[in-house]
Every structure is written in structure tokens, then in C-alpha cells.
mmCIF file of C-alpha atoms and ligand atoms in Angstrom:
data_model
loop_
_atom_site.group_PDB
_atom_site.id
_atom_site.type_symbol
_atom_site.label_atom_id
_atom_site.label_comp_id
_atom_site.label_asym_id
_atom_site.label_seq_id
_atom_site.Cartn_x
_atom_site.Cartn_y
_atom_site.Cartn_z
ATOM 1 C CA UNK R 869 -24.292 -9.201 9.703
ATOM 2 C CA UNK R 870 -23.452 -12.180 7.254
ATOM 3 C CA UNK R 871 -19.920 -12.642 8.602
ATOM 4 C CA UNK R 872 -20.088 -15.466 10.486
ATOM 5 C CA UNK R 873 -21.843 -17.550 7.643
ATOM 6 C CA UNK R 874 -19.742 -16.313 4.650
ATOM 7 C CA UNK R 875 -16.257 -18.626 4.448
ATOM 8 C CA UNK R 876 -13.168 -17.014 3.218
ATOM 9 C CA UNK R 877 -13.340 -16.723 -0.634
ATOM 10 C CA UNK R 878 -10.425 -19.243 -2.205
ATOM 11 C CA UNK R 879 -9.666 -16.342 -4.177
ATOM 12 C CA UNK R 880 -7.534 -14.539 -2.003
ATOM 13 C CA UNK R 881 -4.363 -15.136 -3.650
ATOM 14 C CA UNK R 882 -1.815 -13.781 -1.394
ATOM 15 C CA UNK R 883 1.783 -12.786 -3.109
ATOM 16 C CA UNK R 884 5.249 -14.221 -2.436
ATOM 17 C CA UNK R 885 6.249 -12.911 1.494
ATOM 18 C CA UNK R 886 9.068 -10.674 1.606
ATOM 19 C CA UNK R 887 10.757 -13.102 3.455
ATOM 20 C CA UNK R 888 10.652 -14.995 1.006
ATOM 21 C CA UNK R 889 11.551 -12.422 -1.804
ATOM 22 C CA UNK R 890 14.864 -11.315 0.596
ATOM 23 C CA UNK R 891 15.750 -14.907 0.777
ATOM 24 C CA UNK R 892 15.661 -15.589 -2.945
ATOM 25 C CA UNK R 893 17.693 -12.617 -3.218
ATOM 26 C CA UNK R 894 20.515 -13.089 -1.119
ATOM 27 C CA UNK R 895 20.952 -16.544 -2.238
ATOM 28 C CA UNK R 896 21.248 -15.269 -5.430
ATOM 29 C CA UNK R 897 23.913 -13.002 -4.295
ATOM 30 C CA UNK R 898 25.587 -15.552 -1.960
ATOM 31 C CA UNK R 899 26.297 -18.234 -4.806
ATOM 32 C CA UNK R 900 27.576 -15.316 -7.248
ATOM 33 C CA UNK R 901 29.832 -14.602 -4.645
ATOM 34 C CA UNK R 902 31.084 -17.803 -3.892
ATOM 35 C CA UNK R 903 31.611 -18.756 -7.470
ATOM 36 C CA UNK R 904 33.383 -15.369 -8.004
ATOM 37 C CA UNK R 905 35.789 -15.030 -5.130
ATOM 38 C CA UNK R 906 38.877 -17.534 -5.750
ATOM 39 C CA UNK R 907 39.001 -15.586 -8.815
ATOM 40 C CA UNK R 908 38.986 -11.987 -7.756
ATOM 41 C CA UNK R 909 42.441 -10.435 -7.753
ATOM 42 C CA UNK R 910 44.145 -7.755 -5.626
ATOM 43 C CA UNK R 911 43.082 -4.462 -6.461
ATOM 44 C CA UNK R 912 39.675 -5.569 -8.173
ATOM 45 C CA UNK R 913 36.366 -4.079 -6.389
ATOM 46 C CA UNK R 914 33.082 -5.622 -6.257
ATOM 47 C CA UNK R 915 30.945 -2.342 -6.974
ATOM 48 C CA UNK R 916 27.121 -2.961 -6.491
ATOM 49 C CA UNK R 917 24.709 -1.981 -8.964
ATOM 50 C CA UNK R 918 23.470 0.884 -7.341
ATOM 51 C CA UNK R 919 20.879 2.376 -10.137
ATOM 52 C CA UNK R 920 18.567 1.109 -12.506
ATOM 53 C CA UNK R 921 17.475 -2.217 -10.312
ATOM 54 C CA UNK R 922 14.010 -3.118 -8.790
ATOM 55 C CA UNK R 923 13.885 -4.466 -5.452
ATOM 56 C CA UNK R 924 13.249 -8.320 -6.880
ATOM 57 C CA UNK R 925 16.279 -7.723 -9.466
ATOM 58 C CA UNK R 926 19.000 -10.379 -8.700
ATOM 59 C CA UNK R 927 21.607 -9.626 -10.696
ATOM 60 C CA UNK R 928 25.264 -10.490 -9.395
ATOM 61 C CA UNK R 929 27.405 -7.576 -8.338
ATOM 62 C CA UNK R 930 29.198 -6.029 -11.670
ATOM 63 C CA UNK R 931 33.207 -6.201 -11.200
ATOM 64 C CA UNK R 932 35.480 -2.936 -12.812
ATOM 65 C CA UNK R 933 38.703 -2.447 -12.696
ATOM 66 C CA UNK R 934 40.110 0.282 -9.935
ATOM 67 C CA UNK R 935 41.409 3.469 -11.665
ATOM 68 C CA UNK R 936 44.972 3.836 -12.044
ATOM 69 C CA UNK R 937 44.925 6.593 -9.381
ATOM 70 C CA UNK R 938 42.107 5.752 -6.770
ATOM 71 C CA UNK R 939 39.653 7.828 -6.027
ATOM 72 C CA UNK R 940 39.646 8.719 -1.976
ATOM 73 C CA UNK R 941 36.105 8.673 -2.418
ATOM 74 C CA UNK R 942 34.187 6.299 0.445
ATOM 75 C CA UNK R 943 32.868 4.314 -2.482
ATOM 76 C CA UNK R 944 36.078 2.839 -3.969
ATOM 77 C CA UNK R 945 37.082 1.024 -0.589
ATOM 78 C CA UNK R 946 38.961 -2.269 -1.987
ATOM 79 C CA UNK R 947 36.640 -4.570 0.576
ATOM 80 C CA UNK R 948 33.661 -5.760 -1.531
ATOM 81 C CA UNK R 949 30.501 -4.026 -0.579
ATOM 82 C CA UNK R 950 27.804 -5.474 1.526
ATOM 83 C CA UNK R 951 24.779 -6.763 -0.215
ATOM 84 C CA UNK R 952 22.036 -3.853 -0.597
ATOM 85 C CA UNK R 953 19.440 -3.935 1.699
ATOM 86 C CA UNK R 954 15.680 -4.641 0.587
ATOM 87 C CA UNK R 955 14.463 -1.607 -1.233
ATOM 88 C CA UNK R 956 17.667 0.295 -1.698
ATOM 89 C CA UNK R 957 17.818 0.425 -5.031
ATOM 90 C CA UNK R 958 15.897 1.584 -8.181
ATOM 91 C CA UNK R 959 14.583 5.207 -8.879
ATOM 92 C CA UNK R 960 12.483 6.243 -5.871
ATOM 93 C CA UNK R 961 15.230 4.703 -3.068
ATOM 94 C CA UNK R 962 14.897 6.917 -0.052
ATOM 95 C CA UNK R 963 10.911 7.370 -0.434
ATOM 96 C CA UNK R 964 8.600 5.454 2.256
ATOM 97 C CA UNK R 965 4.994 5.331 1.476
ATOM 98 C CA UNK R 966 2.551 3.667 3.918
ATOM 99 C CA UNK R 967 -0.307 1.522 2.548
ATOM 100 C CA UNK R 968 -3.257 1.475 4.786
ATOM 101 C CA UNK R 969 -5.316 -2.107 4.177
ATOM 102 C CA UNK R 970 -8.824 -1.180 5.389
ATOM 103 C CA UNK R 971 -10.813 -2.815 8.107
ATOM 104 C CA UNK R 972 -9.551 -6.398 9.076
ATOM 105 C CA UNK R 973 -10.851 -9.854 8.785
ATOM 106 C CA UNK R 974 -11.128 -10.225 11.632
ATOM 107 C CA UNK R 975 -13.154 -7.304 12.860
ATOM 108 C CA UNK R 976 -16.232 -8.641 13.382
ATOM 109 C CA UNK R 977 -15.112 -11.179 16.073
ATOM 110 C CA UNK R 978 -14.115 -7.792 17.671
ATOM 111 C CA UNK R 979 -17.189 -5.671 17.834
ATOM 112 C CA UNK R 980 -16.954 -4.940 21.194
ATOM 113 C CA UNK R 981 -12.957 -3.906 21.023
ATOM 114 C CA UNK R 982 -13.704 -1.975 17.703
ATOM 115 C CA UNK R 983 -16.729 -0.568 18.610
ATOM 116 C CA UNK R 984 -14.767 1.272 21.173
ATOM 117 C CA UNK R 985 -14.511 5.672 20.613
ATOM 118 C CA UNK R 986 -11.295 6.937 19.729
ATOM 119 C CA UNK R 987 -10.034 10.364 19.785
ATOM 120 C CA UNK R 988 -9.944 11.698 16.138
ATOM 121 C CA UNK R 989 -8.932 15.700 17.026
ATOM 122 C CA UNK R 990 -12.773 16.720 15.636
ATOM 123 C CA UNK R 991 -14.517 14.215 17.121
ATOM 124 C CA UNK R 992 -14.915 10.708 18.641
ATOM 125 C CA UNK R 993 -15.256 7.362 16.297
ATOM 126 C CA UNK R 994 -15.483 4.022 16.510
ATOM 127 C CA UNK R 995 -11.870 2.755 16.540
ATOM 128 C CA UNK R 996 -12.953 0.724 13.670
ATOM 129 C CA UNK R 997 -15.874 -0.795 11.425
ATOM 130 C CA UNK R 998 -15.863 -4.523 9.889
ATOM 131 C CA UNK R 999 -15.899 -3.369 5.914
ATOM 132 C CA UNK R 1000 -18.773 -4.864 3.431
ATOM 133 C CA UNK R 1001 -18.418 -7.570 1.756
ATOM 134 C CA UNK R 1002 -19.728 -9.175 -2.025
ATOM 135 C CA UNK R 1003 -22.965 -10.561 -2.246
ATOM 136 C CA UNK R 1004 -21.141 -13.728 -2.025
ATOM 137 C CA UNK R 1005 -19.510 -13.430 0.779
ATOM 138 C CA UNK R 1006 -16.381 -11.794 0.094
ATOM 139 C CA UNK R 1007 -14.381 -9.538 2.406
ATOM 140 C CA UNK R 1008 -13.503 -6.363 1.798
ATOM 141 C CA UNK R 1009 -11.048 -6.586 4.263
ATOM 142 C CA UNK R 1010 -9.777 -9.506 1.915
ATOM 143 C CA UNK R 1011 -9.989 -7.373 -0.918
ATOM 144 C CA UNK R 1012 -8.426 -4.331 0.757
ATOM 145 C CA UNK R 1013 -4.982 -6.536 2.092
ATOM 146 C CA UNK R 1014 -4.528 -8.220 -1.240
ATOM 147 C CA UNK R 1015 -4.300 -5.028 -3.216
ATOM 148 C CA UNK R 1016 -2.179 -3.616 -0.510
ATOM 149 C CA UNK R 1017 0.365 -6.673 -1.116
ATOM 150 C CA UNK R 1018 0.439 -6.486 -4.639
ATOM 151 C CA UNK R 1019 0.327 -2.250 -4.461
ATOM 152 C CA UNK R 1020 3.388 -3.343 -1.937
ATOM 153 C CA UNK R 1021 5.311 -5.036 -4.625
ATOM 154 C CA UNK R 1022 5.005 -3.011 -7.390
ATOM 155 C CA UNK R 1023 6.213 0.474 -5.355
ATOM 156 C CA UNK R 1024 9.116 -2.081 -4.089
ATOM 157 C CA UNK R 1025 10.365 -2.656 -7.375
ATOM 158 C CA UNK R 1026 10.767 1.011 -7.571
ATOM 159 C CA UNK R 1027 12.942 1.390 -4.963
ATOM 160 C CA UNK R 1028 10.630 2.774 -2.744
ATOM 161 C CA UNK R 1029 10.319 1.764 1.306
ATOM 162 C CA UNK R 1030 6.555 0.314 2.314
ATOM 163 C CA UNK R 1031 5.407 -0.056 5.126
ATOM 164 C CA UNK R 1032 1.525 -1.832 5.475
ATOM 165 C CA UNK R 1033 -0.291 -0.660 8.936
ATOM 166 C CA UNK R 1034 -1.524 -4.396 9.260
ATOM 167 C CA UNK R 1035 -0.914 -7.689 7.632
ATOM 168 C CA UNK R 1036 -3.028 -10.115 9.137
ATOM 169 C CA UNK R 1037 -0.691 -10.320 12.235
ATOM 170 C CA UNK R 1038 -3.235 -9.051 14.737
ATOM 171 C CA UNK R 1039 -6.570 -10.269 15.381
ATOM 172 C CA UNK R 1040 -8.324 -6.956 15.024
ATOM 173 C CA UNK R 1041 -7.717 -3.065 14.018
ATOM 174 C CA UNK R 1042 -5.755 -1.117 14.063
ATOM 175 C CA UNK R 1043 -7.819 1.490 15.281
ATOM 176 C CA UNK R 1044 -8.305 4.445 12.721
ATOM 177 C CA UNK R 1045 -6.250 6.658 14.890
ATOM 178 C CA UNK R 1046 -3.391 4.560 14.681
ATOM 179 C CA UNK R 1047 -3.837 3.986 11.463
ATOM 180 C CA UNK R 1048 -3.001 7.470 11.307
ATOM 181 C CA UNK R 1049 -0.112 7.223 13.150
ATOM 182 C CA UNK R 1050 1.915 4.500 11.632
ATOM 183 C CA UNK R 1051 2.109 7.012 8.380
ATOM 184 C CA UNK R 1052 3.246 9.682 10.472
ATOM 185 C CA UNK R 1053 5.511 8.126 12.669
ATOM 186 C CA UNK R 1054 6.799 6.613 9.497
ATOM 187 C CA UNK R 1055 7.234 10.366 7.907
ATOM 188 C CA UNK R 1056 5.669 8.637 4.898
ATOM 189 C CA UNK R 1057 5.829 10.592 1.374
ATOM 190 C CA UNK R 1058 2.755 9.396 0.727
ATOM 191 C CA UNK R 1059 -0.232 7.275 2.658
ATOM 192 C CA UNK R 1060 -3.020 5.224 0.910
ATOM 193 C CA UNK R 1061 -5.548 3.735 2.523
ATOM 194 C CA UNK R 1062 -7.330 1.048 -0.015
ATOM 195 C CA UNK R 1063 -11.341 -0.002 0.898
ATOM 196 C CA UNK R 1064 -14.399 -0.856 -1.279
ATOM 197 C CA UNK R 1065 -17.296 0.189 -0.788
ATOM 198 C CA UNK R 1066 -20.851 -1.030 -0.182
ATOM 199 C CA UNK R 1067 -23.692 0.890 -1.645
ATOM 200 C CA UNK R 1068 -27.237 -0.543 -3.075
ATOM 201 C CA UNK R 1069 -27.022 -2.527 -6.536
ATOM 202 C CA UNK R 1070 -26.667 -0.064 -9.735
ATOM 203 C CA UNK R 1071 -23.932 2.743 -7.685
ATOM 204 C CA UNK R 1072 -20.784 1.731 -9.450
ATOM 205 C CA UNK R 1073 -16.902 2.779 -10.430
ATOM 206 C CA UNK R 1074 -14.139 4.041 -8.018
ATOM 207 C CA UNK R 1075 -13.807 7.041 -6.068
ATOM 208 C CA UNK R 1076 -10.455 8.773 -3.771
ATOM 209 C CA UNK R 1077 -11.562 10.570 -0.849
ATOM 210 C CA UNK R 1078 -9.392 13.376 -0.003
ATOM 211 C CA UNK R 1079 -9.124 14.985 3.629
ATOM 212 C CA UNK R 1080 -11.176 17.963 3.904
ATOM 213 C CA UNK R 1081 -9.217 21.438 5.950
ATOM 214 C CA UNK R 1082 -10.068 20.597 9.869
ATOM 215 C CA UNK R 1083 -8.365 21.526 12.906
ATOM 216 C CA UNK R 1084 -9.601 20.145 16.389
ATOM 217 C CA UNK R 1085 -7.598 18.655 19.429
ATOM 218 C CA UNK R 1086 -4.590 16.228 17.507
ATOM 219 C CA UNK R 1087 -6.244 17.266 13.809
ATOM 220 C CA UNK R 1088 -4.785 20.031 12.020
ATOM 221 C CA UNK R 1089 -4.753 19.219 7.884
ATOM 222 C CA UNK R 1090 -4.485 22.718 6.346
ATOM 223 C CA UNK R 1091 -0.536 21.584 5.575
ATOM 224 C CA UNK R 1092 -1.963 18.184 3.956
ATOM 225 C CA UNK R 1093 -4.827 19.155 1.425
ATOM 226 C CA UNK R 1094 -3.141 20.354 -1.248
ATOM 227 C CA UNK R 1095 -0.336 17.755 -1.748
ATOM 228 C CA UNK R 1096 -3.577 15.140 -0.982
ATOM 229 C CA UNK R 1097 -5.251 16.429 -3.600
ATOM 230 C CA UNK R 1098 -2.429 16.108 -6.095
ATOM 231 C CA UNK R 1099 -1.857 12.173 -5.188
ATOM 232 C CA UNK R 1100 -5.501 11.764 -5.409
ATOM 233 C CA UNK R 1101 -6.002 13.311 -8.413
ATOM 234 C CA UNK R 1102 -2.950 11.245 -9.748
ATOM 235 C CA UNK R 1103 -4.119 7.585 -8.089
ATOM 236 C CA UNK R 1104 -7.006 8.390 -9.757
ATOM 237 C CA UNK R 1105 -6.557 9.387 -13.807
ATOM 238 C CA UNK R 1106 -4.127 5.670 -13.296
ATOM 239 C CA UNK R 1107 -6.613 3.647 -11.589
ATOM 240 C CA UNK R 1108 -8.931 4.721 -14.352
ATOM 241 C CA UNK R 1109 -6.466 3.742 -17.149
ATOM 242 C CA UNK R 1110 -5.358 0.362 -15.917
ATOM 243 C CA UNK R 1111 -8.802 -0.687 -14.573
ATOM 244 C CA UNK R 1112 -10.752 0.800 -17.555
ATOM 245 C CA UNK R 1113 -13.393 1.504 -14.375
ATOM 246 C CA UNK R 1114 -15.518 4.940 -14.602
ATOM 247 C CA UNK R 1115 -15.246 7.254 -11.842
ATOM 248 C CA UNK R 1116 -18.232 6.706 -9.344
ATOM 249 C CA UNK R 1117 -21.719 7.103 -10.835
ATOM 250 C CA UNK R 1118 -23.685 7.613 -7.489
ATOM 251 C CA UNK R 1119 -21.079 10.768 -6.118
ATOM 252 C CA UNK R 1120 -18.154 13.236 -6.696
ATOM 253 C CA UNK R 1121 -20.456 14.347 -9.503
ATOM 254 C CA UNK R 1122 -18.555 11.927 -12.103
ATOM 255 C CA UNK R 1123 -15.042 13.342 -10.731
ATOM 256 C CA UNK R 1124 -14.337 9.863 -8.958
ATOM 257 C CA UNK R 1125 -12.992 12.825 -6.407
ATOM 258 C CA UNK R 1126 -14.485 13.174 -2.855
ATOM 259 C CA UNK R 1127 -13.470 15.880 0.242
ATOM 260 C CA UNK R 1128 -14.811 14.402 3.281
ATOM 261 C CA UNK R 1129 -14.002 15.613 7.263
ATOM 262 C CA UNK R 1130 -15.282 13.293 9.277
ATOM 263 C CA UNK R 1131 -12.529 10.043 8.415
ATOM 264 C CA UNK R 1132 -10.311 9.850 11.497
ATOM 265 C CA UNK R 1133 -7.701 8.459 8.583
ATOM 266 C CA UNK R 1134 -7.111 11.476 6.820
ATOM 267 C CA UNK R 1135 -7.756 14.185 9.716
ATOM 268 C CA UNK R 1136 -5.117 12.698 12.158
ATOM 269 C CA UNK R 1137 -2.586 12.518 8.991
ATOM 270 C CA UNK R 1138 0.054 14.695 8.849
ATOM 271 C CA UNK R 1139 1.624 13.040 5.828
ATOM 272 C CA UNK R 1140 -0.216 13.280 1.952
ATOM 273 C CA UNK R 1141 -3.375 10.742 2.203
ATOM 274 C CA UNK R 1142 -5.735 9.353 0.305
ATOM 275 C CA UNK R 1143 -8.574 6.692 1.172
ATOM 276 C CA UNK R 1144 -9.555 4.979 -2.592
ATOM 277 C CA UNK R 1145 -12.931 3.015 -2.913
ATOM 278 C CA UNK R 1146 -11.977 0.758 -5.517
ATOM 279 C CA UNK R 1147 -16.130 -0.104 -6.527
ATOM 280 C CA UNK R 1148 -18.975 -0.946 -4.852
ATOM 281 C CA UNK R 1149 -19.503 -4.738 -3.695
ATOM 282 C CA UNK R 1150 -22.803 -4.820 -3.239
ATOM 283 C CA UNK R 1151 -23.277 -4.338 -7.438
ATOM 284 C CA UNK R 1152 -22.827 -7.824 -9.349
ATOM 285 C CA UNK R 1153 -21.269 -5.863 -12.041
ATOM 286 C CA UNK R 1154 -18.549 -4.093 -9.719
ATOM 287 C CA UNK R 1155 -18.078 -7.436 -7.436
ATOM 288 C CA UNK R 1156 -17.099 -9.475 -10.725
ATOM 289 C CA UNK R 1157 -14.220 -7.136 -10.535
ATOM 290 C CA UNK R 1158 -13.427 -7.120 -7.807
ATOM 291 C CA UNK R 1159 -13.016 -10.417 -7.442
ATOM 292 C CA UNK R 1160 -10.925 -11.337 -9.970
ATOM 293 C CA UNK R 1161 -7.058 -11.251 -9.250
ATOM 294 C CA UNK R 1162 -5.959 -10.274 -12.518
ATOM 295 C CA UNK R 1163 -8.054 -7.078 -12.172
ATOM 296 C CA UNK R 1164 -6.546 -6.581 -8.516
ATOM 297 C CA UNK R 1165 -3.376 -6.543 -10.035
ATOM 298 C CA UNK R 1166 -4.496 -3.706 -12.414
ATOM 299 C CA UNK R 1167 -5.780 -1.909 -9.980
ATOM 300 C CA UNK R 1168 -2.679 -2.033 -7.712
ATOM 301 C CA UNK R 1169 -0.909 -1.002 -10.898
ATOM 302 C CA UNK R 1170 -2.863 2.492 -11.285
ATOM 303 C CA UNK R 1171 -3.029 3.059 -7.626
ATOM 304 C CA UNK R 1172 1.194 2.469 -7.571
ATOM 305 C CA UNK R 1173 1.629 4.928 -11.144
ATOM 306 C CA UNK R 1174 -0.396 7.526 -9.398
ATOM 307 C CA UNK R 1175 2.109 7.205 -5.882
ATOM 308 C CA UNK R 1176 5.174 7.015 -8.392
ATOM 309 C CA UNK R 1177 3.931 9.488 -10.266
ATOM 310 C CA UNK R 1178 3.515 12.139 -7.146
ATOM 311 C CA UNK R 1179 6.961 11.241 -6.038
ATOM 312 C CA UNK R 1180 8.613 12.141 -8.648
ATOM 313 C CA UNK R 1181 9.614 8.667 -10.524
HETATM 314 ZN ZN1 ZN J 1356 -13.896 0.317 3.811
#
């Protein structure tokens, strides 16, 4: 299609790696510690925070004096504790949702690996497709990754454990099937898979698509539907807050809710899942969005209240 002649948008902002985040961290941590320990004395215990703190929160570790009969509790050992590790803290620590970037930029160099049939349980599918794009030239496979980050560091700040199914580290896919997989190997809370759409000029707003009951070979989502439907229902009411975006004019009969059967994504899924069209690219009015970072970071903010939201925080 118009791939090859459409140059990455300079928009793609791409957030701080976590490599980088961890680093910042524990060199926070590493010069509070060094200034602190000539002065610690026998008997004092460096107690980490251990509630309250988002993933990016670099506070130094809070010192308290031992009670006058210790506790033989694990917790009051007089060595100081380890720094955290990413993600332990904050109110959803112990959670793992899996965040599902659609398509991949570089898909259509790969028609002929993605164009390959894959084993969905109720049928066979192309292991992948190469997304739409703006008018302009703008990827939704951009568009889906860059949410995904910033939907990545929002649910980190929470606490909670992501894990992205791609992050332009491979040249191609993942196939939907692994897609799939990667949430369930991960025993993910909750999966989200984030796309746009592309639809004639005019169809506009968001919609979730939520898996549909099928069973067939590998598929089997009677356990899934109803906790789907919940997160769905959830992502959505948020997204619609923090985008101010109307639910899909051109289907879901103004619900911005959608049960399909035939997405290898959600069939294969034995964890909650969700696929979200954030708008339509192919309408000016919807691609303006979509374009913009500052309304990427809303949307990642509704799509995160609605995960936080169904876990519990
Ligand atoms: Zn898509």
C-alpha cells in the first residue's frame, strides 16, 4: 500500500527506557546509601518503604529505631534490605498485565512471513496484518507502541508488573497466536491489545472489542468473557473521560462495545482481554488526535484507570 513512500512521522515521541528509569533509580538509592552509612549505628535498620511508592519514586530508604524487644519477624533482620526491585512497590505490586502493541512497523517488509496461516483453535489467520495508517502517513503500528509505552508507565507507577509482547526488537510480528501466548504464559491479570483503526472518512470515536464465547482446537473462552467484559467496559467509560472521544459512530450501536470471534488475540487468550480501537485514521478529525502526544498520553491514562480500576486499585 503507501508504506514504502510514507517516512516515519517525527512525532513518535518515545518515553524514557526502563533502563534508563532503573538506572536513575538505583543511583538515587546508591548515593543515599553512601552518604548514610558511616553514620548508621549498631542496632539501627534500614527499613524500605514498602507502601505508598510508584515505581519512578526515589525516595531514600526511611531509618527507625529497632524496638526494645525485636520482633523475630523476617522483616526486622539488622542487615539493611536490598534495594526493591522495579515494580515492587505501590498499590497493585504482585499484578502483571500484558500490553499487546498492534501490528509492527515493520510488517510490511514482511508480507510474505506475516502473510503466513496460523492456527487460531477456530480457524486459520494470517499470522499478522501491517495496521493502517493516517492520511499522512502515519503508522498505526507507531501509534499502537507509543501508547503501549506510556500505558506501560503509568500501570508501573502503580506497582503493577508489564510486560509489552513487542518493542521494536524484532523485525516483524509477533504472530497473533503468540501474541496470545505471551499473556498467558505470563498468567497476566489483565491483557490489552491497543490498535486504531482504518475506516472511510466521517466513521469516528473509539471502540473495545471483547472476545466472543468460542471453543475450537487451542480456543476455549467461555472462562474469559465475563471478566473481558468487565475490563472492557471499564477501559472504556475512562478512555471516554480522559480523551473526551465519543464511543464509535459507525458500530457497537453508540456502546463503543464490540463482541467479535474471529480475532486470533482474544480466542487463544486464556487471561481477561481486550483489543481497543482508539479512532479511526483514515478521518482528518480522528487522525488530528491521534497524532498529537499530549492526547496519547490521555488516552494511555483512561486505558491504565480502566486496568487499575478492574484490578482492584
Ligand atoms: Zn490494528
Amino acid at each position: 500500500m503507501r508504506y514504502d513512500d510514507s517516512p516515519p512521522s517525527p512525532e513518535s515521541a518515545s518515553s524514557v527506557s526502563p533502563d534508563r528509569r532503573w538506572f536513575t533509580r538505583r543511583s538515587g538509592l546508591a548515593v543515599g546509601a553512601a552518604v548514610l552509612a558511616p553514620t548508621l549505628l549498631a542496632g539501627w535498620v534500614l527499613v524500605q518503604l514498602t507502601t505508598g511508592a510508584g515505581a519512578d519514586d526515589a525516595r531514600p530508604p526511611r531509618i527507625v529505631m529497632p524496638a526494645a524487644a525485636p520482633s523475630p519477624t523476617p522483616s526486622s533482620s539488622a542487615a539493611p534490605a536490598a534495594p526493591a526491585t522495579p515494580q515492587a512497590k505501590g498499590p497493585l505490586a504482585g499484578k502483571t498485565v500484558v500490553i499487546d502493541p498492534g501490528h509492527n512497523t515493520g510488517n510490511f517488509k514482511h508480507t510474505s512471513e506475516i502473510d503466513k496461516k496460523v492456527d487460531i483453535g477456530t480457524n486459520r489467520k494470517e499470522c499478522d496484518t501491517t495496521g493502517t495508517t493516517t492520511n499522512a502517513g502515519y503508522m498505526e503500528a507507531e501509534f499502537t507502541l507509543d501508547v503501549s509505552r506510556r500505558l506501560r508507565t503509568v500501570l508501573e507507577a502503580k506497582g503493577v508488573k508489564v510486560v509489552l509482547t513487542h518493542e521494536a526488537n524484532r523485525a516483524w510480528g509477533p504472530c497473533i497466536d503468540e501474541r496470545a501466548r505471551i499473556g498467558n504464559e505470563a498468567a497476566a491479570d489483565a491483557v490489552v491489545s491497543v490498535h486504531a483503526d482504518g475506516v472511510s472518512s466521517g466513521n469516528r470515536g473509539y471502540h473495545i472489542i471483547l472476545p466472543a464465547k468460542v471453543k475450537g482446537g487451542a480456543a476455549d473462552t467461555a472462562k474469559i468473557v465475563g471478566p473481558s467484559r468487565d475490563l472492557g467496559e471499564r477501559i472504556g467509560s475512562n478512555f471516554a473521560r480522559t480523551t473526551g472521544s465519543a464511543p464509535a459512530n459507525y458500530l457497537g450501536s453508540g456502546t463503543g462495545l464490540v463482541v467479535r470471534d474471529d480475532l486470533g488475540g482474544l480466542n487463544l487468550s486464556t487471561r481477561p482481554k481486550v483489543f481497543i480501537e482508539c479512532g479511526n485514521m483514515r478521518d482528518a478529525k480522528d487522525a488530528a488526535l491521534l497524532t498529537s502526544p499530549e492526547w496519547r498520553q490521555k488516552a494511555a491514562q483512561g486505558i491504565a484507570d480502566g486496568i487499575v480500576g478492574f484490578l482492584g486499585g
